[in-house]
């Protein structure tokens, strides 16, 4: 008679891996739609101008203020403006211009503000006070007003718009990163890293940044909406993107005088702005949950049960 030892089931004993991010995204229909909208906007900005050629700048006075229709090919699908230029082609061209301002401005302010904020929060003392006072000085000026003044003095261009919008948004990331670093620097794993002789920047990069990144990414996604709306506002005021370049805000400004006779010139760029910003806001809320291990479980629940489960958890706590 041979004795058999009970062996634990390897499959049952193995820790369950969290679902892939695309599976979590697929369970949230609203966030999935927002991701698809943003993906289409990005894809349109990248390959749209290559497919449409010079349709955005080609003028045809015989086709002036032609309403949207299917009778004049794809370029006439959304109508034409006062100079007979295709509104669809100009929307595609403007998407690239708008994103070429919003994305670099957000990335620059995210990197610079997060680095300075975590450095100041980790060290504390005089460094933290100096960084916070500089942030307070920048925040004391409304970012849009600061951009108006700077762009009025200097020549309005894409580079200048990116620089001034990025500079105005750095304090947002600086204060967020400083708060995260100041709270995390007293944690046991950070004390252990310092005990073993790890210097400040490796400690920040390896131990503080991964925990602070979900919050910073959420702020960056929301800030993308603000920067895009700021660029549109500056272009609408005439001190942003200048012709022959085109952006969504500039298209709204150029079409506002034709609202009663040719509404599509101004309304369609406005709809593009609204759809992009709303989609980015929805996706930011999803990213915040997906990147937070303590909250990711909510995304595994059916959409109809998330609110009930949240209320039950709060009452139990």
Tab-separated table of C-alpha atoms in Angstrom:
chain	number	residue	atom	x	y	z
A	1	UNK	CA	0.000	0.000	0.000
A	2	UNK	CA	1.516	3.272	-1.070
A	3	UNK	CA	0.857	6.487	0.709
A	4	UNK	CA	-0.053	9.493	-1.371
A	5	UNK	CA	0.591	13.011	-0.315
A	6	UNK	CA	-2.047	15.625	-0.939
A	7	UNK	CA	-0.583	18.232	-3.210
A	8	UNK	CA	-2.198	21.604	-3.473
A	9	UNK	CA	-3.712	22.420	-6.794
A	10	UNK	CA	-1.229	24.665	-8.570
A	11	UNK	CA	-3.998	26.322	-10.504
A	12	UNK	CA	-5.985	27.152	-7.372
A	13	UNK	CA	-2.883	28.206	-5.415
A	14	UNK	CA	-1.601	30.540	-8.124
A	15	UNK	CA	-2.571	34.148	-7.543
A	16	UNK	CA	-5.228	35.414	-9.861
A	17	UNK	CA	-3.911	37.947	-12.310
A	18	UNK	CA	-5.835	41.167	-12.692
A	19	UNK	CA	-7.702	41.537	-15.983
A	20	UNK	CA	-5.931	43.224	-18.859
A	21	UNK	CA	-6.610	46.912	-19.257
A	22	UNK	CA	-8.445	46.441	-22.551
A	23	UNK	CA	-10.764	43.918	-20.903
A	24	UNK	CA	-11.518	46.398	-18.135
A	25	UNK	CA	-12.098	49.094	-20.735
A	26	UNK	CA	-14.453	46.849	-22.657
A	27	UNK	CA	-16.613	46.376	-19.557
A	28	UNK	CA	-17.141	50.125	-19.250
A	29	UNK	CA	-19.089	51.061	-22.370
A	30	UNK	CA	-18.951	54.791	-21.726
A	31	UNK	CA	-15.178	54.811	-21.255
A	32	UNK	CA	-14.758	52.534	-24.290
A	33	UNK	CA	-16.735	54.956	-26.456
A	34	UNK	CA	-14.644	57.857	-25.123
A	35	UNK	CA	-11.439	55.970	-25.949
A	36	UNK	CA	-12.704	55.254	-29.468
A	37	UNK	CA	-13.577	58.931	-30.010
A	38	UNK	CA	-10.142	60.075	-28.853
A	39	UNK	CA	-8.486	57.390	-30.963
A	40	UNK	CA	-10.408	58.523	-34.040
A	41	UNK	CA	-9.440	62.152	-33.399
A	42	UNK	CA	-5.777	61.203	-33.088
A	43	UNK	CA	-5.903	58.959	-36.166
A	44	UNK	CA	-7.667	61.665	-38.151
A	45	UNK	CA	-5.045	64.229	-37.162
A	46	UNK	CA	-2.214	61.884	-38.231
A	47	UNK	CA	-3.388	60.459	-41.545
A	48	UNK	CA	-6.301	62.720	-42.526
A	49	UNK	CA	-4.207	65.486	-44.154
A	50	UNK	CA	-2.316	62.870	-46.189
A	51	UNK	CA	-5.572	61.523	-47.627
A	52	UNK	CA	-7.261	64.867	-48.321
A	53	UNK	CA	-4.234	66.689	-49.723
A	54	UNK	CA	-4.716	70.432	-50.210
A	55	UNK	CA	-8.515	70.322	-49.901
A	56	UNK	CA	-8.328	72.375	-46.693
A	57	UNK	CA	-6.759	75.367	-48.482
A	58	UNK	CA	-8.119	74.960	-52.026
A	59	UNK	CA	-10.579	77.770	-52.767
A	60	UNK	CA	-13.588	77.587	-55.084
A	61	UNK	CA	-15.736	80.713	-55.001
A	62	UNK	CA	-18.379	78.994	-57.123
A	63	UNK	CA	-18.954	76.581	-54.199
A	64	UNK	CA	-19.140	79.288	-51.518
A	65	UNK	CA	-21.332	78.479	-48.491
A	66	UNK	CA	-22.506	75.189	-49.952
A	67	UNK	CA	-24.546	73.255	-47.328
A	68	UNK	CA	-23.607	69.721	-46.240
A	69	UNK	CA	-24.639	67.142	-48.818
A	70	UNK	CA	-23.601	63.914	-50.522
A	71	UNK	CA	-23.735	65.452	-53.993
A	72	UNK	CA	-20.160	66.779	-54.187
A	73	UNK	CA	-17.993	63.942	-52.952
A	74	UNK	CA	-16.427	63.405	-49.576
A	75	UNK	CA	-14.948	66.903	-49.377
A	76	UNK	CA	-18.423	68.428	-49.616
A	77	UNK	CA	-19.913	66.142	-46.997
A	78	UNK	CA	-19.884	68.871	-44.316
A	79	UNK	CA	-20.347	71.842	-46.621
A	80	UNK	CA	-18.005	74.679	-47.530
A	81	UNK	CA	-17.054	78.065	-46.061
A	82	UNK	CA	-17.212	81.568	-47.555
A	83	UNK	CA	-14.195	80.863	-49.795
A	84	UNK	CA	-15.516	77.511	-50.980
A	85	UNK	CA	-13.072	75.488	-48.889
A	86	UNK	CA	-14.155	72.098	-47.602
A	87	UNK	CA	-15.241	72.257	-43.959
A	88	UNK	CA	-14.492	68.544	-43.552
A	89	UNK	CA	-10.921	68.987	-44.785
A	90	UNK	CA	-10.436	72.009	-42.559
A	91	UNK	CA	-11.763	70.088	-39.541
A	92	UNK	CA	-9.223	67.356	-40.225
A	93	UNK	CA	-6.398	69.871	-40.652
A	94	UNK	CA	-7.480	71.749	-37.523
A	95	UNK	CA	-7.447	68.535	-35.470
A	96	UNK	CA	-3.725	68.179	-36.108
A	97	UNK	CA	-3.062	71.817	-35.204
A	98	UNK	CA	-5.099	71.645	-31.997
A	99	UNK	CA	-3.437	68.422	-30.850
A	100	UNK	CA	0.018	69.761	-31.773
A	101	UNK	CA	-0.594	72.494	-29.192
A	102	UNK	CA	-2.403	70.545	-26.458
A	103	UNK	CA	-0.256	67.390	-26.319
A	104	UNK	CA	3.217	69.050	-26.136
A	105	UNK	CA	1.984	71.638	-23.632
A	106	UNK	CA	0.540	68.962	-21.334
A	107	UNK	CA	3.601	66.699	-21.634
A	108	UNK	CA	6.041	69.531	-20.918
A	109	UNK	CA	4.119	70.804	-17.894
A	110	UNK	CA	3.588	67.231	-16.621
A	111	UNK	CA	7.290	66.332	-16.762
A	112	UNK	CA	8.619	69.646	-15.451
A	113	UNK	CA	6.011	70.169	-12.752
A	114	UNK	CA	6.108	66.574	-11.502
A	115	UNK	CA	9.910	66.494	-11.313
A	116	UNK	CA	10.146	69.784	-9.424
A	117	UNK	CA	7.211	68.930	-7.158
A	118	UNK	CA	8.487	65.495	-6.130
A	119	UNK	CA	11.993	66.878	-5.591
A	120	UNK	CA	10.626	69.673	-3.393
A	121	UNK	CA	8.254	67.399	-1.466
A	122	UNK	CA	10.915	64.761	-0.878
A	123	UNK	CA	13.520	67.172	0.501
A	124	UNK	CA	11.175	69.638	2.218
A	125	UNK	CA	12.489	72.666	4.052
A	126	UNK	CA	13.743	75.661	2.092
A	127	UNK	CA	13.565	73.884	-1.271
A	128	UNK	CA	9.911	73.133	-0.760
A	129	UNK	CA	9.151	76.704	0.320
A	130	UNK	CA	10.899	78.211	-2.705
A	131	UNK	CA	9.136	75.860	-5.148
A	132	UNK	CA	5.732	76.541	-3.604
A	133	UNK	CA	6.202	80.306	-3.609
A	134	UNK	CA	7.153	80.258	-7.301
A	135	UNK	CA	4.060	78.162	-7.998
A	136	UNK	CA	1.909	80.632	-6.054
A	137	UNK	CA	3.293	83.542	-8.088
A	138	UNK	CA	2.450	81.814	-11.380
A	139	UNK	CA	-1.012	80.818	-10.130
A	140	UNK	CA	-1.732	84.386	-9.056
A	141	UNK	CA	-2.069	85.268	-12.748
A	142	UNK	CA	-5.030	83.687	-14.566
A	143	UNK	CA	-3.484	81.394	-17.171
A	144	UNK	CA	-5.657	82.654	-20.017
A	145	UNK	CA	-4.958	86.298	-19.139
A	146	UNK	CA	-1.229	85.561	-18.912
A	147	UNK	CA	-1.358	83.924	-22.345
A	148	UNK	CA	-3.223	86.913	-23.795
A	149	UNK	CA	-0.622	89.369	-22.478
A	150	UNK	CA	2.387	87.322	-23.628
A	151	UNK	CA	0.963	86.547	-27.057
A	152	UNK	CA	-0.005	90.200	-27.516
A	153	UNK	CA	3.603	91.258	-26.873
A	154	UNK	CA	5.229	88.461	-28.891
A	155	UNK	CA	4.229	87.018	-32.247
A	156	UNK	CA	1.387	84.477	-31.955
A	157	UNK	CA	2.687	81.089	-33.106
A	158	UNK	CA	2.330	77.428	-32.225
A	159	UNK	CA	5.646	77.403	-30.330
A	160	UNK	CA	4.753	80.484	-28.269
A	161	UNK	CA	1.279	79.135	-27.472
A	162	UNK	CA	2.718	75.792	-26.345
A	163	UNK	CA	5.340	77.507	-24.181
A	164	UNK	CA	3.012	79.915	-22.393
A	165	UNK	CA	0.259	77.333	-21.799
A	166	UNK	CA	2.803	74.806	-20.499
A	167	UNK	CA	4.385	77.390	-18.208
A	168	UNK	CA	0.996	78.406	-16.824
A	169	UNK	CA	0.048	74.780	-16.040
A	170	UNK	CA	3.301	73.703	-14.343
A	171	UNK	CA	2.113	74.745	-10.833
A	172	UNK	CA	-0.824	72.326	-11.053
A	173	UNK	CA	1.487	69.329	-11.362
A	174	UNK	CA	4.042	70.826	-8.998
A	175	UNK	CA	1.582	71.101	-6.136
A	176	UNK	CA	0.067	67.677	-6.800
A	177	UNK	CA	3.460	65.946	-6.986
A	178	UNK	CA	4.728	67.777	-3.901
A	179	UNK	CA	1.754	66.615	-1.856
A	180	UNK	CA	2.252	63.013	-2.995
A	181	UNK	CA	6.014	63.053	-2.287
A	182	UNK	CA	5.611	64.732	1.104
A	183	UNK	CA	3.183	62.007	2.166
A	184	UNK	CA	5.171	59.086	0.734
A	185	UNK	CA	8.630	60.088	1.975
A	186	UNK	CA	7.768	58.920	5.502
A	187	UNK	CA	6.689	55.454	4.348
A	188	UNK	CA	8.676	52.434	5.468
A	189	UNK	CA	9.866	51.433	1.991
A	190	UNK	CA	11.295	54.925	1.389
A	191	UNK	CA	13.076	54.821	4.757
A	192	UNK	CA	14.495	51.430	3.804
A	193	UNK	CA	15.785	52.800	0.491
A	194	UNK	CA	17.503	55.677	2.291
A	195	UNK	CA	18.963	53.275	4.844
A	196	UNK	CA	20.655	51.275	2.081
A	197	UNK	CA	22.228	54.452	0.714
A	198	UNK	CA	19.939	55.176	-2.243
A	199	UNK	CA	20.193	58.817	-3.293
A	200	UNK	CA	17.227	61.108	-3.728
A	201	UNK	CA	16.510	60.869	-7.452
A	202	UNK	CA	16.661	57.038	-7.659
A	203	UNK	CA	14.396	56.875	-4.614
A	204	UNK	CA	11.930	59.283	-6.195
A	205	UNK	CA	12.016	57.475	-9.543
A	206	UNK	CA	11.728	53.924	-8.201
A	207	UNK	CA	9.502	54.297	-5.140
A	208	UNK	CA	7.541	57.579	-5.236
A	209	UNK	CA	6.840	58.101	-8.944
A	210	UNK	CA	5.034	54.764	-9.538
A	211	UNK	CA	2.593	55.514	-6.712
A	212	UNK	CA	2.050	59.152	-7.678
A	213	UNK	CA	1.726	58.441	-11.415
A	214	UNK	CA	-2.011	57.501	-11.422
A	215	UNK	CA	-2.938	60.829	-9.837
A	216	UNK	CA	-0.625	62.764	-12.157
A	217	UNK	CA	-2.007	61.014	-15.240
A	218	UNK	CA	-5.549	61.838	-14.185
A	219	UNK	CA	-4.611	65.492	-13.738
A	220	UNK	CA	-2.866	65.459	-17.134
A	221	UNK	CA	-5.917	64.023	-18.884
A	222	UNK	CA	-8.167	66.685	-17.393
A	223	UNK	CA	-5.568	69.352	-18.100
A	224	UNK	CA	-5.569	68.298	-21.753
A	225	UNK	CA	-9.165	69.526	-21.932
A	226	UNK	CA	-8.264	72.849	-20.322
A	227	UNK	CA	-5.291	73.438	-22.630
A	228	UNK	CA	-7.324	72.605	-25.721
A	229	UNK	CA	-10.106	74.966	-24.636
A	230	UNK	CA	-7.525	77.665	-23.872
A	231	UNK	CA	-6.016	77.337	-27.345
A	232	UNK	CA	-9.483	77.497	-28.883
A	233	UNK	CA	-10.290	80.599	-26.821
A	234	UNK	CA	-7.052	82.321	-27.849
A	235	UNK	CA	-7.664	81.490	-31.500
A	236	UNK	CA	-11.239	82.738	-31.182
A	237	UNK	CA	-9.909	86.048	-29.813
A	238	UNK	CA	-7.500	86.352	-32.752
A	239	UNK	CA	-4.223	85.959	-30.831
A	240	UNK	CA	-3.851	82.196	-31.123
A	241	UNK	CA	-3.381	80.197	-34.305
A	242	UNK	CA	-3.085	82.548	-37.261
A	243	UNK	CA	-4.125	81.957	-40.912
A	244	UNK	CA	-3.204	80.193	-43.144
A	245	UNK	CA	-2.979	77.669	-40.279
A	246	UNK	CA	-6.312	76.556	-38.901
A	247	UNK	CA	-7.572	75.242	-35.571
A	248	UNK	CA	-11.006	74.412	-34.233
A	249	UNK	CA	-11.154	77.659	-32.266
A	250	UNK	CA	-10.161	79.687	-35.307
A	251	UNK	CA	-12.849	77.976	-37.388
A	252	UNK	CA	-15.479	78.928	-34.797
A	253	UNK	CA	-14.233	82.526	-34.891
A	254	UNK	CA	-14.322	82.649	-38.683
A	255	UNK	CA	-17.798	81.134	-38.871
A	256	UNK	CA	-19.570	83.073	-36.121
A	257	UNK	CA	-20.739	85.770	-38.543
A	258	UNK	CA	-22.456	83.137	-40.701
A	259	UNK	CA	-24.410	81.399	-37.933
A	260	UNK	CA	-27.775	82.315	-39.446
A	261	UNK	CA	-26.902	81.524	-43.063
A	262	UNK	CA	-24.188	78.837	-42.813
A	263	UNK	CA	-24.325	77.366	-39.304
A	264	UNK	CA	-22.083	74.390	-40.167
A	265	UNK	CA	-18.939	76.559	-40.401
A	266	UNK	CA	-18.947	77.394	-36.678
A	267	UNK	CA	-21.125	74.667	-35.146
A	268	UNK	CA	-19.204	71.635	-36.433
A	269	UNK	CA	-15.823	72.753	-34.994
A	270	UNK	CA	-17.606	73.518	-31.723
A	271	UNK	CA	-19.081	69.999	-31.696
A	272	UNK	CA	-15.584	68.582	-32.306
A	273	UNK	CA	-14.240	70.530	-29.322
A	274	UNK	CA	-17.081	69.358	-27.067
A	275	UNK	CA	-16.808	65.699	-28.093
A	276	UNK	CA	-13.037	65.639	-27.587
A	277	UNK	CA	-13.077	67.342	-24.195
A	278	UNK	CA	-15.995	65.277	-22.854
A	279	UNK	CA	-14.343	62.060	-24.049
A	280	UNK	CA	-11.060	63.026	-22.387
A	281	UNK	CA	-12.894	63.791	-19.120
A	282	UNK	CA	-14.693	60.426	-19.128
A	283	UNK	CA	-11.485	58.562	-19.932
A	284	UNK	CA	-9.655	60.413	-17.147
A	285	UNK	CA	-12.115	59.053	-14.577
A	286	UNK	CA	-11.637	55.535	-15.945
A	287	UNK	CA	-7.833	55.830	-15.953
A	288	UNK	CA	-7.902	56.942	-12.314
A	289	UNK	CA	-9.704	53.750	-11.308
A	290	UNK	CA	-7.733	51.470	-13.623
A	291	UNK	CA	-4.335	52.644	-12.356
A	292	UNK	CA	-5.261	52.535	-8.664
A	293	UNK	CA	-4.913	48.986	-7.250
A	294	UNK	CA	-7.231	49.862	-4.363
A	295	UNK	CA	-10.038	50.975	-6.715
A	296	UNK	CA	-9.527	48.719	-9.747
A	297	UNK	CA	-11.989	46.139	-8.420
A	298	UNK	CA	-14.836	48.545	-9.171
A	299	UNK	CA	-14.191	48.133	-12.905
A	300	UNK	CA	-14.767	44.370	-12.661
A	301	UNK	CA	-18.360	44.916	-11.540
A	302	UNK	CA	-21.244	45.402	-13.956
A	303	UNK	CA	-21.946	49.062	-14.615
A	304	UNK	CA	-25.370	48.900	-12.948
A	305	UNK	CA	-23.910	47.563	-9.675
A	306	UNK	CA	-20.958	49.945	-9.256
A	307	UNK	CA	-22.949	52.703	-7.616
A	308	UNK	CA	-24.739	50.307	-5.252
A	309	UNK	CA	-21.489	48.558	-4.290
A	310	UNK	CA	-19.815	51.912	-3.635
A	311	UNK	CA	-22.640	53.024	-1.331
A	312	UNK	CA	-22.584	49.688	0.511
A	313	UNK	CA	-18.827	49.898	0.994
A	314	UNK	CA	-19.032	53.443	2.366
A	315	UNK	CA	-21.827	52.514	4.809
A	316	UNK	CA	-19.937	49.424	6.005
A	317	UNK	CA	-16.765	51.455	6.497
